[in-house]
CSV table of C-alpha atoms in Angstrom, one decimal:
chain,number,residue,atom,x,y,z
R,177,MET,CA,85.6,106.4,89.0
R,178,ASP,CA,84.4,107.6,92.3
R,179,LEU,CA,86.4,105.7,95.0
R,180,LYS,CA,83.3,105.1,97.1
R,181,ARG,CA,81.5,103.6,94.1
R,182,MET,CA,84.5,101.4,93.3
R,183,ALA,CA,84.3,99.9,96.8
R,184,ALA,CA,80.6,99.5,96.5
R,185,LEU,CA,80.7,97.7,93.2
R,186,ARG,CA,83.3,95.2,94.6
R,187,ALA,CA,81.0,94.5,97.6
R,188,VAL,CA,78.0,93.7,95.4
R,189,GLU,CA,80.1,90.9,93.9
R,190,GLU,CA,80.0,89.3,97.4
R,191,ILE,CA,76.2,89.0,97.4
R,192,ARG,CA,74.7,85.6,96.3
R,193,ASP,CA,71.2,84.6,95.2
R,194,GLY,CA,69.0,84.0,98.2
R,195,ASP,CA,71.0,86.2,100.6
R,196,ILE,CA,69.4,88.4,103.3
R,197,VAL,CA,71.5,91.5,103.1
R,198,GLY,CA,72.0,94.2,105.8
R,199,LEU,CA,71.8,97.5,104.1
R,200,GLY,CA,73.9,100.2,105.8
R,201,THR,CA,73.4,104.0,105.7
R,202,GLY,CA,75.4,106.7,104.0
R,203,SER,CA,76.9,108.0,100.8
R,204,THR,CA,79.1,104.9,100.1
R,205,THR,CA,76.3,102.4,100.9
R,206,HIS,CA,74.0,104.4,98.6
R,207,HIS,CA,76.1,103.2,95.7
R,208,PHE,CA,75.9,99.6,97.0
R,209,ILE,CA,72.1,99.6,97.3
R,210,VAL,CA,71.6,101.1,93.8
R,211,GLU,CA,74.0,98.6,92.3
R,212,LEU,CA,72.4,95.7,94.2
R,213,GLY,CA,69.1,96.8,92.8
R,214,ARG,CA,70.5,96.7,89.3
R,215,ARG,CA,71.5,93.1,89.8
R,216,VAL,CA,68.0,92.3,91.2
R,217,ARG,CA,66.4,93.7,88.1
R,218,GLU,CA,68.8,92.5,85.4
R,219,GLU,CA,69.9,89.1,86.9
R,220,GLU,CA,66.6,88.4,88.7
R,221,LEU,CA,68.7,88.0,91.8
R,222,GLU,CA,66.5,87.0,94.8
R,223,VAL,CA,67.6,88.9,97.8
R,224,MET,CA,66.0,90.8,100.6
R,225,GLY,CA,67.4,93.7,102.5
R,226,VAL,CA,67.3,94.6,106.2
R,227,PRO,CA,67.7,98.4,106.3
R,228,THR,CA,69.4,100.3,109.0
R,229,SER,CA,67.6,103.6,108.6
R,230,TYR,CA,64.6,105.1,106.9
R,231,GLN,CA,67.0,106.4,104.3
R,232,SER,CA,68.2,103.0,103.3
R,233,MET,CA,64.7,101.6,103.5
R,234,PHE,CA,63.4,104.2,101.0
R,235,LEU,CA,66.4,103.7,98.7
R,236,ALA,CA,66.0,99.9,98.7
R,237,ALA,CA,62.3,100.3,97.7
R,238,GLU,CA,63.2,102.7,94.9
R,239,SER,CA,65.9,100.2,93.7
R,240,GLY,CA,63.5,97.2,93.6
R,241,ILE,CA,65.0,95.4,96.7
R,242,GLY,CA,62.5,93.7,98.9
R,243,VAL,CA,62.7,94.8,102.5
R,244,THR,CA,62.5,92.6,105.6
R,245,SER,CA,63.5,92.8,109.3
R,246,LEU,CA,65.5,91.0,111.9
R,247,ALA,CA,62.2,89.8,113.4
R,248,GLU,CA,61.6,87.7,110.2
R,249,HIS,CA,65.1,86.7,109.0
R,250,ASP,CA,68.7,86.2,109.9
R,251,VAL,CA,71.2,88.4,108.0
R,252,ASP,CA,73.6,86.5,105.8
R,253,VAL,CA,75.8,89.5,105.0
R,254,ALA,CA,75.7,93.1,106.0
R,255,VAL,CA,77.4,95.9,104.0
R,256,ASP,CA,78.0,99.3,105.5
R,257,GLY,CA,80.4,102.3,105.3
R,258,ALA,CA,82.5,103.8,108.1
R,259,ASP,CA,83.9,107.2,109.1
R,260,GLU,CA,87.2,105.7,110.3
R,261,VAL,CA,89.0,102.4,110.0
R,262,ASP,CA,92.2,101.6,111.9
R,263,PRO,CA,94.8,98.9,111.1
R,264,GLN,CA,93.0,96.3,113.3
R,265,LEU,CA,89.7,97.1,111.3
R,266,ASN,CA,88.1,98.7,114.3
R,267,LEU,CA,85.6,101.4,113.1
R,268,ILE,CA,84.0,104.6,114.0
R,269,LYS,CA,80.6,105.0,112.5
R,270,GLY,CA,77.6,107.3,113.1
R,271,GLY,CA,78.2,110.3,110.9
R,272,GLY,CA,74.7,109.7,109.6
R,273,ALA,CA,73.3,109.1,113.1
R,274,ALA,CA,72.2,105.5,112.3
R,275,HIS,CA,74.9,103.7,114.2
R,276,THR,CA,72.6,102.0,116.8
R,277,LEU,CA,70.6,100.0,114.3
R,278,GLU,CA,73.7,99.6,112.1
R,279,LYS,CA,75.5,97.9,115.0
R,280,ILE,CA,72.5,95.7,115.7
R,281,VAL,CA,72.3,94.5,112.1
R,282,ASP,CA,76.0,94.4,111.4
R,283,SER,CA,76.8,92.4,114.5
R,284,SER,CA,74.1,89.9,113.8
R,285,ALA,CA,75.2,89.2,110.3
R,286,GLY,CA,77.0,86.1,109.2
R,287,ARG,CA,79.5,88.4,107.5
R,288,PHE,CA,80.1,92.1,107.9
R,289,ILE,CA,81.7,93.9,105.0
R,290,VAL,CA,82.8,97.5,105.3
R,291,ILE,CA,83.1,99.7,102.2
R,292,VAL,CA,85.2,102.9,102.3
R,293,ASP,CA,87.4,105.1,100.2
R,294,GLU,CA,91.1,105.4,101.2
R,295,SER,CA,90.6,108.7,103.1
R,296,LYS,CA,88.8,106.7,105.9
R,297,LEU,CA,91.9,104.7,106.8
R,298,VAL,CA,93.7,106.0,109.9
R,299,ASP,CA,96.5,104.9,112.2
R,300,ARG,CA,94.3,105.3,115.3
R,301,LEU,CA,90.7,106.1,115.7
R,302,GLY,CA,89.6,109.4,117.2
R,303,ALA,CA,90.1,112.2,114.7
R,304,PHE,CA,86.4,111.8,113.8
R,305,PRO,CA,84.2,112.8,116.8
R,306,LEU,CA,82.7,109.7,118.3
R,307,PRO,CA,78.9,109.7,118.0
R,308,VAL,CA,77.0,108.7,121.1
R,309,GLU,CA,73.2,108.2,120.9
R,310,VAL,CA,71.5,109.2,124.1
R,311,ILE,CA,67.9,109.3,125.5
R,312,PRO,CA,66.9,113.0,125.5
R,313,ALA,CA,66.2,113.1,129.2
R,314,ALA,CA,69.8,111.9,129.9
R,315,CYS,CA,71.5,114.4,127.6
R,316,ARG,CA,73.0,116.7,130.2
R,317,PRO,CA,74.2,114.1,132.7
R,318,VAL,CA,75.8,112.0,129.9
R,319,MET,CA,77.5,115.1,128.5
R,320,ILE,CA,78.9,115.8,132.0
R,321,ARG,CA,80.1,112.1,132.3
R,322,LEU,CA,81.8,112.2,128.9
R,323,GLU,CA,83.5,115.5,129.7
R,324,SER,CA,84.8,113.9,133.0
R,325,MET,CA,86.3,111.1,130.8
R,326,GLY,CA,88.3,113.8,128.9
R,327,ALA,CA,86.1,114.4,125.9
R,328,THR,CA,85.0,117.6,124.3
R,329,VAL,CA,81.3,117.1,123.7
R,330,THR,CA,78.7,118.8,121.5
R,331,LEU,CA,75.0,118.1,120.9
R,332,ARG,CA,74.6,117.5,117.2
R,333,SER,CA,72.4,120.1,115.5
R,334,CYS,CA,70.3,119.7,112.4
R,335,GLU,CA,70.8,121.3,109.1
R,336,GLY,CA,67.6,122.6,107.5
R,337,LYS,CA,65.7,122.8,110.8
R,338,ASP,CA,66.2,124.3,114.2
R,339,GLY,CA,67.2,122.1,117.1
R,340,PRO,CA,69.1,118.9,117.6
R,341,VAL,CA,69.4,115.9,115.3
R,342,VAL,CA,66.7,113.3,116.3
R,343,THR,CA,67.6,109.8,115.3
R,344,ASP,CA,65.2,107.3,113.8
R,345,ASN,CA,64.8,105.9,117.3
R,346,GLY,CA,63.7,109.3,118.7
R,347,ASN,CA,67.0,110.1,120.5
R,348,PHE,CA,69.7,112.8,120.4
R,349,VAL,CA,73.3,112.4,119.3
R,350,LEU,CA,76.3,113.7,121.2
R,351,ASP,CA,79.6,114.0,119.3
R,352,ALA,CA,82.5,113.3,121.7
R,353,SER,CA,86.1,114.2,120.7
R,354,PHE,CA,88.4,112.0,122.8
R,355,GLY,CA,91.5,112.5,120.6
R,356,ALA,CA,93.4,109.4,119.7
R,357,ILE,CA,91.7,106.3,121.1
R,358,ASP,CA,94.2,103.7,122.4
R,359,ASP,CA,91.7,101.1,123.4
R,360,PRO,CA,88.6,101.1,121.1
R,361,ALA,CA,87.1,97.9,122.6
R,362,GLY,CA,87.5,99.1,126.1
R,363,LEU,CA,86.0,102.6,125.4
R,364,GLU,CA,83.1,101.0,123.6
R,365,VAL,CA,82.2,99.0,126.7
R,366,ASP,CA,82.8,102.0,129.1
R,367,LEU,CA,80.5,104.3,127.1
R,368,ASN,CA,77.7,101.8,126.8
R,369,SER,CA,77.7,101.4,130.6
R,370,ILE,CA,76.7,105.0,131.2
R,371,PRO,CA,73.0,105.3,132.1
R,372,GLY,CA,71.1,107.0,129.3
R,373,VAL,CA,73.5,106.0,126.5
R,374,VAL,CA,71.7,103.9,123.9
R,375,GLU,CA,74.8,103.1,121.7
R,376,ASN,CA,78.1,104.6,120.6
R,377,GLY,CA,79.8,104.6,117.3
R,378,ILE,CA,82.8,102.4,118.0
R,379,PHE,CA,82.6,99.0,116.1
R,380,ALA,CA,85.4,97.0,117.6
R,381,GLY,CA,86.3,93.6,116.1
R,382,LEU,CA,83.1,93.3,114.0
R,383,ALA,CA,84.4,93.7,110.4
R,384,ASP,CA,85.1,90.5,108.5
R,385,MET,CA,86.3,92.4,105.4
R,386,VAL,CA,87.1,96.0,104.5
R,387,ILE,CA,86.9,97.0,100.8
R,388,VAL,CA,88.8,100.1,100.1
R,389,GLY,CA,88.5,102.2,97.0
R,390,THR,CA,92.0,103.7,96.2
R,391,ALA,CA,93.5,105.7,93.4
R,392,GLY,CA,95.3,102.5,92.4
R,393,GLY,CA,92.2,100.3,92.4
R,394,VAL,CA,90.3,98.3,95.0
R,395,GLU,CA,92.1,96.9,98.1
R,396,VAL,CA,90.6,94.2,100.3
R,397,LEU,CA,91.6,94.1,104.0
R,398,ARG,CA,90.8,91.3,106.4
R,399,PRO,CA,91.4,90.9,110.2
R,400,LYS,CA,95.0,89.8,111.0
R,401,GLY,CA,95.3,86.4,112.5
């Protein structure tokens, strides 16, 4: 079985009748939303989803999951993927350019469950370029500031259309390669203090559970201590 789907199927077991569920964005979360929709249809499970992107909103509707928002409901449990997970369960997210709303939903949830395949486990964050969402007018000064902090920075470009990626919030995404990140929590705060930065892709100390699909089966990781 696909390792991502293994992790997603295990995460669906964590959802209970009546839950308000944060619906992440990406290929692994795609499996989760589809399987949750199956439970809604076959078990008459009453849940509602808070999507973190247009992609997850459309998929939830196709899967038969009712959609709501943070303006209307608190989130009981959020389920999302990650691009990297370190041993302390800090994350890098944002490969799908949805990390701003993902962080808002995931941090507001009663529980935040991460689903990944084993290739996403790393000793230290930083091999994956760190996504930084910026207001378009601030793009150049933020790039200069990130470079002064030691990063190699590129403006993320679209595939299938000319020009930069534009997020669901109408902003640009800078991909900043810092190399190995020794202090994820500190860098997260430092980046968000730069004028023009909307949000960055470090999720430090948020995950309550990481479900990993491995060749030997599903492994569940929890924060130490």
